[in-house]
């Protein structure tokens, strides 16, 4: 959100112009099983680009990313937005981040994003990924469970998405300046 307006897309510059990437684009790329990751990444990169490239959309080649949670949906969204994985500017470090960054199945929900010489670390505020929700991910992300369990999991995912997309910028992420090589 910027000044109370929900984030619709993130914009990056590439070799031949601007590329606007919305949540629907991210869902098509990462797949419908990754809908929470798409909402998280849309908000993450909107915040990071506002902080690190306030003069306008950053060029993809100027963006470097470190992820503390190497989930498939997160990695796909990072790739679609930045091309960091295929262009050699992605670092995966499940040990990265402050101790209060929420735990994930592997690593933490912590991210460092650099645009040129500016870099910040971001981690989710408390309460977005509860222990109960992480347990549902662990048990049901691969499609295993009863029809009722899977339906409850879909409801939980959409509840989290609504909270991620609807949260004010200052309530969603903690941030700190970092140095990224």
Short mmCIF file of N, CA and C in Angstrom, two decimals:
data_model
loop_
_atom_site.label_atom_id
_atom_site.label_comp_id
_atom_site.label_asym_id
_atom_site.label_seq_id
_atom_site.Cartn_x
_atom_site.Cartn_y
_atom_site.Cartn_z
N UNK A 1 0.85 -1.18 0.00
CA UNK A 1 0.00 0.00 0.00
C UNK A 1 0.88 1.23 0.00
N UNK A 2 0.47 2.19 -0.74
CA UNK A 2 1.15 3.46 -0.75
C UNK A 2 0.11 4.52 -0.49
N UNK A 3 0.27 5.26 0.59
CA UNK A 3 -0.67 6.30 0.97
C UNK A 3 -2.10 5.76 0.98
N UNK A 4 -2.28 4.55 1.52
CA UNK A 4 -3.61 3.98 1.66
C UNK A 4 -4.16 3.31 0.42
N UNK A 5 -3.39 3.26 -0.67
CA UNK A 5 -3.86 2.64 -1.91
C UNK A 5 -3.27 1.23 -2.00
N UNK A 6 -4.11 0.20 -2.18
CA UNK A 6 -3.57 -1.15 -2.29
C UNK A 6 -2.61 -1.29 -3.47
N UNK A 7 -1.56 -2.09 -3.26
CA UNK A 7 -0.57 -2.33 -4.30
C UNK A 7 -1.20 -3.21 -5.38
N UNK A 8 -1.15 -2.75 -6.63
CA UNK A 8 -1.69 -3.51 -7.74
C UNK A 8 -0.60 -4.25 -8.50
N UNK A 9 0.59 -3.65 -8.55
CA UNK A 9 1.70 -4.26 -9.28
C UNK A 9 3.01 -3.63 -8.85
N UNK A 10 4.09 -4.26 -9.22
CA UNK A 10 5.42 -3.66 -9.10
C UNK A 10 5.93 -3.43 -10.52
N UNK A 11 6.74 -2.41 -10.66
CA UNK A 11 7.26 -2.06 -11.98
C UNK A 11 8.78 -2.06 -11.91
N UNK A 12 9.38 -2.72 -12.90
CA UNK A 12 10.83 -2.71 -13.06
C UNK A 12 11.16 -2.28 -14.48
N UNK A 13 12.35 -1.75 -14.63
CA UNK A 13 12.84 -1.45 -15.97
C UNK A 13 13.68 -2.62 -16.44
N UNK A 14 13.61 -2.90 -17.72
CA UNK A 14 14.43 -3.94 -18.32
C UNK A 14 15.06 -3.34 -19.57
N UNK A 15 15.79 -4.12 -20.29
CA UNK A 15 16.55 -3.64 -21.44
C UNK A 15 15.72 -2.79 -22.40
N UNK A 16 14.52 -3.23 -22.68
CA UNK A 16 13.72 -2.54 -23.70
C UNK A 16 12.52 -1.77 -23.15
N UNK A 17 12.48 -1.51 -21.85
CA UNK A 17 11.37 -0.73 -21.32
C UNK A 17 10.92 -1.18 -19.95
N UNK A 18 9.73 -0.73 -19.60
CA UNK A 18 9.16 -1.02 -18.29
C UNK A 18 8.36 -2.32 -18.33
N UNK A 19 8.37 -3.03 -17.20
CA UNK A 19 7.58 -4.25 -17.05
C UNK A 19 6.78 -4.10 -15.76
N UNK A 20 5.45 -4.13 -15.87
CA UNK A 20 4.56 -4.10 -14.71
C UNK A 20 4.14 -5.53 -14.41
N UNK A 21 4.34 -5.94 -13.16
CA UNK A 21 4.04 -7.32 -12.76
C UNK A 21 3.03 -7.27 -11.63
N UNK A 22 1.85 -7.83 -11.88
CA UNK A 22 0.79 -7.87 -10.88
C UNK A 22 0.72 -9.23 -10.22
N UNK A 23 -0.14 -9.32 -9.22
CA UNK A 23 -0.28 -10.58 -8.49
C UNK A 23 -0.77 -11.70 -9.39
N UNK A 24 -1.68 -11.40 -10.32
CA UNK A 24 -2.15 -12.44 -11.24
C UNK A 24 -0.99 -12.99 -12.07
N UNK A 25 -0.07 -12.12 -12.48
CA UNK A 25 1.11 -12.58 -13.23
C UNK A 25 1.95 -13.52 -12.37
N UNK A 26 2.14 -13.14 -11.11
CA UNK A 26 2.92 -13.97 -10.21
C UNK A 26 2.26 -15.33 -9.98
N UNK A 27 0.92 -15.33 -9.84
CA UNK A 27 0.21 -16.60 -9.66
C UNK A 27 0.37 -17.48 -10.89
N UNK A 28 0.26 -16.88 -12.09
CA UNK A 28 0.44 -17.68 -13.31
C UNK A 28 1.84 -18.27 -13.39
N UNK A 29 2.85 -17.53 -12.95
CA UNK A 29 4.23 -18.00 -13.02
C UNK A 29 4.53 -19.04 -11.93
N UNK A 30 4.17 -18.73 -10.69
CA UNK A 30 4.52 -19.61 -9.57
C UNK A 30 3.53 -20.75 -9.40
N UNK A 31 2.30 -20.57 -9.87
CA UNK A 31 1.28 -21.60 -9.76
C UNK A 31 0.29 -21.30 -8.65
N UNK A 32 -0.91 -21.83 -8.77
CA UNK A 32 -1.96 -21.53 -7.79
C UNK A 32 -1.69 -22.06 -6.39
N UNK A 33 -0.78 -23.00 -6.25
CA UNK A 33 -0.41 -23.48 -4.93
C UNK A 33 0.45 -22.49 -4.16
N UNK A 34 0.89 -21.44 -4.83
CA UNK A 34 1.82 -20.47 -4.23
C UNK A 34 1.18 -19.10 -4.02
N UNK A 35 -0.13 -19.07 -3.81
CA UNK A 35 -0.83 -17.78 -3.74
C UNK A 35 -0.40 -16.92 -2.56
N UNK A 36 0.01 -17.51 -1.46
CA UNK A 36 0.47 -16.71 -0.33
C UNK A 36 1.82 -16.07 -0.67
N UNK A 37 2.70 -16.83 -1.28
CA UNK A 37 4.01 -16.28 -1.67
C UNK A 37 3.84 -15.11 -2.64
N UNK A 38 2.86 -15.19 -3.53
CA UNK A 38 2.66 -14.10 -4.49
C UNK A 38 2.25 -12.81 -3.78
N UNK A 39 1.37 -12.93 -2.80
CA UNK A 39 0.94 -11.74 -2.04
C UNK A 39 2.10 -11.17 -1.23
N UNK A 40 2.85 -12.04 -0.59
CA UNK A 40 3.99 -11.61 0.21
C UNK A 40 5.02 -10.90 -0.67
N UNK A 41 5.36 -11.49 -1.80
CA UNK A 41 6.38 -10.89 -2.67
C UNK A 41 5.92 -9.59 -3.30
N UNK A 42 4.66 -9.51 -3.67
CA UNK A 42 4.15 -8.25 -4.22
C UNK A 42 4.33 -7.12 -3.21
N UNK A 43 3.95 -7.37 -1.98
CA UNK A 43 4.09 -6.34 -0.94
C UNK A 43 5.56 -6.06 -0.62
N UNK A 44 6.37 -7.12 -0.54
CA UNK A 44 7.79 -6.97 -0.23
C UNK A 44 8.49 -6.09 -1.25
N UNK A 45 8.32 -6.40 -2.53
CA UNK A 45 9.04 -5.64 -3.55
C UNK A 45 8.46 -4.24 -3.73
N UNK A 46 7.17 -4.07 -3.52
CA UNK A 46 6.60 -2.71 -3.57
C UNK A 46 7.24 -1.85 -2.48
N UNK A 47 7.36 -2.41 -1.29
CA UNK A 47 7.98 -1.67 -0.18
C UNK A 47 9.45 -1.41 -0.46
N UNK A 48 10.18 -2.45 -0.88
CA UNK A 48 11.61 -2.29 -1.13
C UNK A 48 11.88 -1.28 -2.24
N UNK A 49 11.11 -1.33 -3.32
CA UNK A 49 11.34 -0.39 -4.41
C UNK A 49 11.02 1.04 -3.98
N UNK A 50 10.00 1.23 -3.15
CA UNK A 50 9.69 2.56 -2.63
C UNK A 50 10.83 3.07 -1.75
N UNK A 51 11.41 2.19 -0.94
CA UNK A 51 12.51 2.57 -0.06
C UNK A 51 13.81 2.80 -0.82
N UNK A 52 14.12 1.91 -1.76
CA UNK A 52 15.45 1.86 -2.35
C UNK A 52 15.56 2.52 -3.72
N UNK A 53 14.44 2.79 -4.35
CA UNK A 53 14.45 3.42 -5.66
C UNK A 53 13.31 4.44 -5.75
N UNK A 54 13.30 5.42 -4.83
CA UNK A 54 12.18 6.36 -4.77
C UNK A 54 12.05 7.24 -6.02
N UNK A 55 13.11 7.32 -6.79
CA UNK A 55 13.08 8.15 -8.00
C UNK A 55 12.34 7.49 -9.15
N UNK A 56 12.08 6.20 -9.07
CA UNK A 56 11.35 5.50 -10.12
C UNK A 56 11.67 4.03 -10.13
N UNK A 57 11.04 3.28 -11.03
CA UNK A 57 11.27 1.83 -11.07
C UNK A 57 12.74 1.49 -11.26
N UNK A 58 13.23 0.52 -10.49
CA UNK A 58 14.63 0.12 -10.63
C UNK A 58 14.83 -0.72 -11.89
N UNK A 59 16.06 -0.73 -12.36
CA UNK A 59 16.42 -1.61 -13.46
C UNK A 59 16.67 -3.00 -12.89
N UNK A 60 16.16 -4.03 -13.54
CA UNK A 60 16.33 -5.40 -13.05
C UNK A 60 17.79 -5.74 -12.78
N UNK A 61 18.69 -5.28 -13.65
CA UNK A 61 20.10 -5.62 -13.50
C UNK A 61 20.75 -4.97 -12.28
N UNK A 62 20.07 -4.00 -11.65
CA UNK A 62 20.59 -3.34 -10.46
C UNK A 62 20.07 -3.96 -9.16
N UNK A 63 19.23 -4.99 -9.26
CA UNK A 63 18.60 -5.58 -8.08
C UNK A 63 19.32 -6.87 -7.67
N UNK A 64 19.68 -6.93 -6.38
CA UNK A 64 20.25 -8.14 -5.79
C UNK A 64 19.33 -8.55 -4.64
N UNK A 65 19.21 -9.86 -4.42
CA UNK A 65 18.26 -10.36 -3.42
C UNK A 65 18.91 -11.48 -2.60
N UNK A 66 18.65 -11.44 -1.29
CA UNK A 66 18.96 -12.54 -0.40
C UNK A 66 17.64 -12.99 0.19
N UNK A 67 17.38 -14.29 0.19
CA UNK A 67 16.18 -14.83 0.81
C UNK A 67 16.57 -15.74 1.96
N UNK A 68 15.86 -15.63 3.07
CA UNK A 68 16.08 -16.50 4.22
C UNK A 68 15.16 -17.71 4.18
N UNK A 69 14.14 -17.65 3.33
CA UNK A 69 13.22 -18.77 3.16
C UNK A 69 13.22 -19.15 1.69
N UNK A 70 13.81 -20.31 1.36
CA UNK A 70 13.93 -20.70 -0.04
C UNK A 70 12.75 -21.51 -0.57
N UNK A 71 11.53 -21.13 -0.19
CA UNK A 71 10.36 -21.84 -0.70
C UNK A 71 10.21 -21.63 -2.20
N UNK A 72 9.64 -22.62 -2.87
CA UNK A 72 9.51 -22.58 -4.33
C UNK A 72 8.74 -21.35 -4.80
N UNK A 73 7.65 -21.00 -4.14
CA UNK A 73 6.86 -19.84 -4.56
C UNK A 73 7.62 -18.54 -4.39
N UNK A 74 8.35 -18.41 -3.29
CA UNK A 74 9.16 -17.20 -3.07
C UNK A 74 10.22 -17.10 -4.16
N UNK A 75 10.93 -18.18 -4.42
CA UNK A 75 11.98 -18.15 -5.44
C UNK A 75 11.42 -17.85 -6.82
N UNK A 76 10.26 -18.40 -7.14
CA UNK A 76 9.64 -18.09 -8.44
C UNK A 76 9.26 -16.62 -8.54
N UNK A 77 8.69 -16.07 -7.49
CA UNK A 77 8.29 -14.65 -7.53
C UNK A 77 9.50 -13.74 -7.62
N UNK A 78 10.55 -14.05 -6.85
CA UNK A 78 11.79 -13.27 -6.94
C UNK A 78 12.32 -13.31 -8.36
N UNK A 79 12.30 -14.48 -8.97
CA UNK A 79 12.80 -14.62 -10.34
C UNK A 79 11.95 -13.80 -11.31
N UNK A 80 10.65 -13.91 -11.22
CA UNK A 80 9.80 -13.19 -12.18
C UNK A 80 10.00 -11.68 -12.07
N UNK A 81 10.08 -11.19 -10.86
CA UNK A 81 10.20 -9.74 -10.67
C UNK A 81 11.60 -9.25 -11.02
N UNK A 82 12.63 -9.97 -10.59
CA UNK A 82 14.00 -9.43 -10.68
C UNK A 82 14.92 -10.14 -11.66
N UNK A 83 14.62 -11.38 -12.03
CA UNK A 83 15.52 -12.25 -12.79
C UNK A 83 16.83 -12.48 -12.03
N UNK A 84 16.79 -12.34 -10.70
CA UNK A 84 18.00 -12.48 -9.88
C UNK A 84 18.57 -13.89 -9.91
N UNK A 85 17.70 -14.90 -9.96
CA UNK A 85 18.21 -16.28 -9.96
C UNK A 85 18.96 -16.58 -11.25
N UNK A 86 18.36 -16.29 -12.39
CA UNK A 86 19.00 -16.63 -13.66
C UNK A 86 20.15 -15.69 -14.00
N UNK A 87 20.17 -14.52 -13.41
CA UNK A 87 21.24 -13.57 -13.70
C UNK A 87 22.31 -13.54 -12.61
N UNK A 88 22.26 -14.50 -11.68
CA UNK A 88 23.33 -14.66 -10.69
C UNK A 88 23.34 -13.64 -9.58
N UNK A 89 22.20 -13.05 -9.23
CA UNK A 89 22.15 -12.03 -8.19
C UNK A 89 21.26 -12.44 -7.02
N UNK A 90 21.06 -13.76 -6.84
CA UNK A 90 20.25 -14.29 -5.75
C UNK A 90 21.11 -15.10 -4.80
N UNK A 91 20.96 -14.82 -3.51
CA UNK A 91 21.62 -15.59 -2.47
C UNK A 91 20.54 -16.22 -1.60
N UNK A 92 20.69 -17.49 -1.29
CA UNK A 92 19.79 -18.18 -0.38
C UNK A 92 20.57 -18.47 0.90
N UNK A 93 20.07 -17.95 2.03
CA UNK A 93 20.73 -18.16 3.31
C UNK A 93 19.69 -18.32 4.40
N UNK A 94 19.29 -19.57 4.71
CA UNK A 94 18.28 -19.80 5.74
C UNK A 94 18.69 -19.34 7.14
N UNK A 95 19.96 -19.04 7.33
CA UNK A 95 20.43 -18.55 8.64
C UNK A 95 20.37 -17.03 8.74
N UNK A 96 20.06 -16.35 7.66
CA UNK A 96 20.08 -14.88 7.65
C UNK A 96 18.92 -14.31 8.46
N UNK A 97 19.14 -13.10 8.91
CA UNK A 97 18.08 -12.35 9.56
C UNK A 97 18.18 -12.32 11.06
N UNK A 98 17.46 -11.38 11.65
CA UNK A 98 17.47 -11.25 13.10
C UNK A 98 16.66 -12.37 13.76
N UNK A 99 16.91 -12.64 15.03
CA UNK A 99 16.21 -13.72 15.71
C UNK A 99 14.69 -13.53 15.75
N UNK A 100 14.21 -12.29 15.65
CA UNK A 100 12.77 -12.09 15.72
C UNK A 100 12.08 -12.20 14.36
N UNK A 101 12.84 -12.52 13.30
CA UNK A 101 12.21 -12.79 12.01
C UNK A 101 11.45 -14.10 12.13
N UNK A 102 10.18 -14.15 11.68
CA UNK A 102 9.38 -15.35 11.87
C UNK A 102 10.01 -16.58 11.21
N UNK A 103 9.94 -17.69 11.93
CA UNK A 103 10.47 -18.95 11.42
C UNK A 103 9.60 -19.46 10.28
N UNK A 104 10.25 -20.07 9.32
CA UNK A 104 9.56 -20.73 8.21
C UNK A 104 9.85 -22.22 8.32
N UNK A 105 9.30 -22.99 7.42
CA UNK A 105 9.57 -24.43 7.43
C UNK A 105 11.07 -24.67 7.32
N UNK A 106 11.71 -23.91 6.46
CA UNK A 106 13.16 -23.88 6.34
C UNK A 106 13.57 -22.41 6.41
N UNK A 107 14.41 -22.06 7.35
CA UNK A 107 14.88 -20.69 7.44
C UNK A 107 13.88 -19.76 8.11
N UNK A 108 13.90 -18.49 7.64
CA UNK A 108 13.07 -17.44 8.22
C UNK A 108 12.47 -16.59 7.11
N UNK A 109 11.38 -15.93 7.45
CA UNK A 109 10.77 -14.99 6.52
C UNK A 109 11.55 -13.67 6.60
N UNK A 110 12.75 -13.71 6.05
CA UNK A 110 13.67 -12.58 6.04
C UNK A 110 14.22 -12.42 4.63
N UNK A 111 14.34 -11.17 4.20
CA UNK A 111 14.78 -10.87 2.84
C UNK A 111 15.67 -9.64 2.87
N UNK A 112 16.71 -9.65 2.08
CA UNK A 112 17.51 -8.44 1.84
C UNK A 112 17.41 -8.12 0.36
N UNK A 113 17.15 -6.86 0.10
CA UNK A 113 17.02 -6.41 -1.29
C UNK A 113 17.92 -5.20 -1.46
N UNK A 114 18.68 -5.21 -2.54
CA UNK A 114 19.54 -4.09 -2.87
C UNK A 114 19.17 -3.60 -4.26
N UNK A 115 19.16 -2.29 -4.39
CA UNK A 115 19.01 -1.62 -5.68
C UNK A 115 20.21 -0.70 -5.79
N UNK A 116 21.15 -1.06 -6.67
CA UNK A 116 22.39 -0.29 -6.75
C UNK A 116 23.12 -0.35 -5.43
N UNK A 117 23.46 0.80 -4.86
CA UNK A 117 24.21 0.85 -3.60
C UNK A 117 23.32 0.90 -2.37
N UNK A 118 22.02 0.96 -2.54
CA UNK A 118 21.09 1.01 -1.41
C UNK A 118 20.59 -0.41 -1.10
N UNK A 119 20.55 -0.76 0.19
CA UNK A 119 20.09 -2.11 0.57
C UNK A 119 19.38 -2.07 1.92
N UNK A 120 18.35 -2.87 2.03
CA UNK A 120 17.61 -3.01 3.29
C UNK A 120 17.23 -4.46 3.49
N UNK A 121 17.14 -4.84 4.76
CA UNK A 121 16.62 -6.14 5.15
C UNK A 121 15.18 -5.98 5.60
N UNK A 122 14.34 -6.95 5.29
CA UNK A 122 12.92 -6.89 5.63
C UNK A 122 12.50 -8.22 6.25
N UNK A 123 11.69 -8.14 7.29
CA UNK A 123 11.08 -9.33 7.86
C UNK A 123 9.68 -8.99 8.32
N UNK A 124 8.82 -10.01 8.26
CA UNK A 124 7.41 -9.82 8.58
C UNK A 124 7.22 -9.47 10.05
N UNK A 125 6.24 -8.63 10.31
CA UNK A 125 5.83 -8.36 11.67
C UNK A 125 5.17 -9.61 12.23
N UNK A 126 5.08 -9.66 13.53
CA UNK A 126 4.47 -10.81 14.19
C UNK A 126 3.01 -10.99 13.77
N UNK A 127 2.59 -12.25 13.74
CA UNK A 127 1.19 -12.57 13.58
C UNK A 127 0.71 -12.92 12.19
N UNK A 128 1.52 -12.72 11.18
CA UNK A 128 1.07 -13.03 9.82
C UNK A 128 1.18 -14.52 9.52
N UNK A 129 2.29 -15.12 9.94
CA UNK A 129 2.49 -16.56 9.75
C UNK A 129 2.54 -17.20 11.14
N UNK A 130 1.38 -17.55 11.63
CA UNK A 130 1.29 -18.15 12.96
C UNK A 130 1.83 -19.57 12.94
N UNK A 131 2.12 -20.10 14.12
CA UNK A 131 2.56 -21.50 14.21
C UNK A 131 1.52 -22.44 13.62
N UNK A 132 0.24 -22.14 13.86
CA UNK A 132 -0.83 -23.00 13.32
C UNK A 132 -0.85 -22.97 11.80
N UNK A 133 -0.63 -21.79 11.20
CA UNK A 133 -0.62 -21.70 9.74
C UNK A 133 0.60 -22.41 9.16
N UNK A 134 1.76 -22.24 9.77
CA UNK A 134 2.97 -22.92 9.30
C UNK A 134 2.78 -24.43 9.40
N UNK A 135 2.10 -24.88 10.45
CA UNK A 135 1.81 -26.31 10.56
C UNK A 135 0.89 -26.78 9.43
N UNK A 136 -0.10 -25.97 9.07
CA UNK A 136 -0.96 -26.32 7.93
C UNK A 136 -0.15 -26.40 6.64
N UNK A 137 0.75 -25.47 6.45
CA UNK A 137 1.61 -25.50 5.27
C UNK A 137 2.38 -26.82 5.24
N UNK A 138 2.99 -27.13 6.37
CA UNK A 138 3.80 -28.35 6.47
C UNK A 138 2.97 -29.59 6.14
N UNK A 139 1.73 -29.63 6.59
CA UNK A 139 0.90 -30.82 6.42
C UNK A 139 0.17 -30.87 5.08
N UNK A 140 -0.14 -29.69 4.49
CA UNK A 140 -1.07 -29.71 3.35
C UNK A 140 -0.56 -29.06 2.06
N UNK A 141 0.60 -28.41 2.07
CA UNK A 141 1.06 -27.72 0.86
C UNK A 141 1.21 -28.68 -0.32
N UNK A 142 1.53 -29.91 -0.03
CA UNK A 142 1.70 -30.88 -1.12
C UNK A 142 0.39 -31.54 -1.54
N UNK A 143 -0.73 -31.05 -1.00
CA UNK A 143 -2.04 -31.58 -1.40
C UNK A 143 -2.51 -32.75 -0.58
N UNK A 144 -1.79 -33.10 0.46
CA UNK A 144 -2.16 -34.22 1.31
C UNK A 144 -3.15 -33.78 2.38
N UNK A 145 -4.12 -34.64 2.69
CA UNK A 145 -5.09 -34.35 3.74
C UNK A 145 -6.48 -34.70 3.27
N UNK A 146 -7.39 -34.66 4.21
CA UNK A 146 -8.78 -34.92 3.87
C UNK A 146 -9.35 -33.73 3.11
N UNK A 147 -10.49 -33.93 2.50
CA UNK A 147 -11.16 -32.84 1.78
C UNK A 147 -11.41 -31.67 2.73
N UNK A 148 -11.82 -31.97 3.96
CA UNK A 148 -12.11 -30.92 4.94
C UNK A 148 -10.84 -30.19 5.35
N UNK A 149 -9.75 -30.93 5.56
CA UNK A 149 -8.48 -30.30 5.93
C UNK A 149 -7.97 -29.39 4.81
N UNK A 150 -8.07 -29.85 3.60
CA UNK A 150 -7.61 -29.04 2.46
C UNK A 150 -8.48 -27.80 2.27
N UNK A 151 -9.78 -27.94 2.50
CA UNK A 151 -10.67 -26.78 2.41
C UNK A 151 -10.33 -25.77 3.50
N UNK A 152 -10.06 -26.25 4.72
CA UNK A 152 -9.68 -25.35 5.82
C UNK A 152 -8.34 -24.67 5.51
N UNK A 153 -7.44 -25.40 4.88
CA UNK A 153 -6.15 -24.83 4.50
C UNK A 153 -6.33 -23.72 3.47
N UNK A 154 -7.19 -23.92 2.49
CA UNK A 154 -7.46 -22.87 1.49
C UNK A 154 -8.05 -21.63 2.15
N UNK A 155 -8.94 -21.82 3.09
CA UNK A 155 -9.52 -20.68 3.81
C UNK A 155 -8.43 -19.95 4.59
N UNK A 156 -7.57 -20.70 5.25
CA UNK A 156 -6.46 -20.09 6.00
C UNK A 156 -5.53 -19.32 5.07
N UNK A 157 -5.23 -19.89 3.89
CA UNK A 157 -4.36 -19.19 2.93
C UNK A 157 -4.99 -17.87 2.50
N UNK A 158 -6.27 -17.88 2.18
CA UNK A 158 -6.93 -16.66 1.73
C UNK A 158 -7.06 -15.64 2.86
N UNK A 159 -7.19 -16.11 4.08
CA UNK A 159 -7.20 -15.19 5.23
C UNK A 159 -5.85 -14.49 5.35
N UNK A 160 -4.77 -15.26 5.24
CA UNK A 160 -3.43 -14.67 5.32
C UNK A 160 -3.21 -13.70 4.16
N UNK A 161 -3.63 -14.07 2.96
CA UNK A 161 -3.48 -13.19 1.80
C UNK A 161 -4.21 -11.87 2.03
N UNK A 162 -5.43 -11.95 2.53
CA UNK A 162 -6.18 -10.72 2.82
C UNK A 162 -5.47 -9.83 3.81
N UNK A 163 -4.89 -10.44 4.82
CA UNK A 163 -4.14 -9.66 5.82
C UNK A 163 -2.87 -9.06 5.21
N UNK A 164 -2.16 -9.85 4.38
CA UNK A 164 -0.94 -9.34 3.74
C UNK A 164 -1.25 -8.18 2.79
N UNK A 165 -2.25 -8.34 1.98
CA UNK A 165 -2.57 -7.31 0.99
C UNK A 165 -3.23 -6.09 1.61
N UNK A 166 -3.91 -6.28 2.74
CA UNK A 166 -4.63 -5.18 3.35
C UNK A 166 -3.89 -4.42 4.43
N UNK A 167 -2.75 -4.91 4.84
CA UNK A 167 -2.02 -4.28 5.93
C UNK A 167 -1.37 -2.97 5.50
N UNK A 168 -1.36 -1.98 6.38
CA UNK A 168 -0.60 -0.76 6.08
C UNK A 168 0.89 -1.09 5.98
N UNK A 169 1.61 -0.36 5.14
CA UNK A 169 3.04 -0.61 4.94
C UNK A 169 3.80 -0.71 6.25
N UNK A 170 3.56 0.24 7.15
CA UNK A 170 4.35 0.29 8.38
C UNK A 170 3.99 -0.82 9.37
N UNK A 171 2.90 -1.55 9.13
CA UNK A 171 2.51 -2.64 10.02
C UNK A 171 2.91 -4.01 9.49
N UNK A 172 3.35 -4.09 8.25
CA UNK A 172 3.61 -5.39 7.63
C UNK A 172 5.05 -5.86 7.80
N UNK A 173 6.00 -4.99 7.55
CA UNK A 173 7.41 -5.38 7.60
C UNK A 173 8.19 -4.53 8.58
N UNK A 174 9.14 -5.17 9.25
CA UNK A 174 10.21 -4.45 9.93
C UNK A 174 11.32 -4.31 8.89
N UNK A 175 12.13 -3.28 9.04
CA UNK A 175 13.25 -3.14 8.09
C UNK A 175 14.46 -2.56 8.80
N UNK A 176 15.59 -2.77 8.15
CA UNK A 176 16.85 -2.20 8.64
C UNK A 176 17.77 -2.04 7.44
N UNK A 177 18.61 -1.05 7.49
CA UNK A 177 19.62 -0.88 6.45
C UNK A 177 20.65 -2.00 6.58
N UNK A 178 21.10 -2.51 5.47
CA UNK A 178 22.12 -3.57 5.45
C UNK A 178 23.15 -3.23 4.37
N UNK A 179 24.23 -3.96 4.40
CA UNK A 179 25.23 -3.86 3.33
C UNK A 179 25.21 -5.17 2.56
N UNK A 180 24.97 -5.07 1.26
CA UNK A 180 25.03 -6.25 0.40
C UNK A 180 26.13 -6.06 -0.61
N UNK A 181 27.00 -7.06 -0.74
CA UNK A 181 28.10 -6.94 -1.73
C UNK A 181 27.58 -6.89 -3.15
#
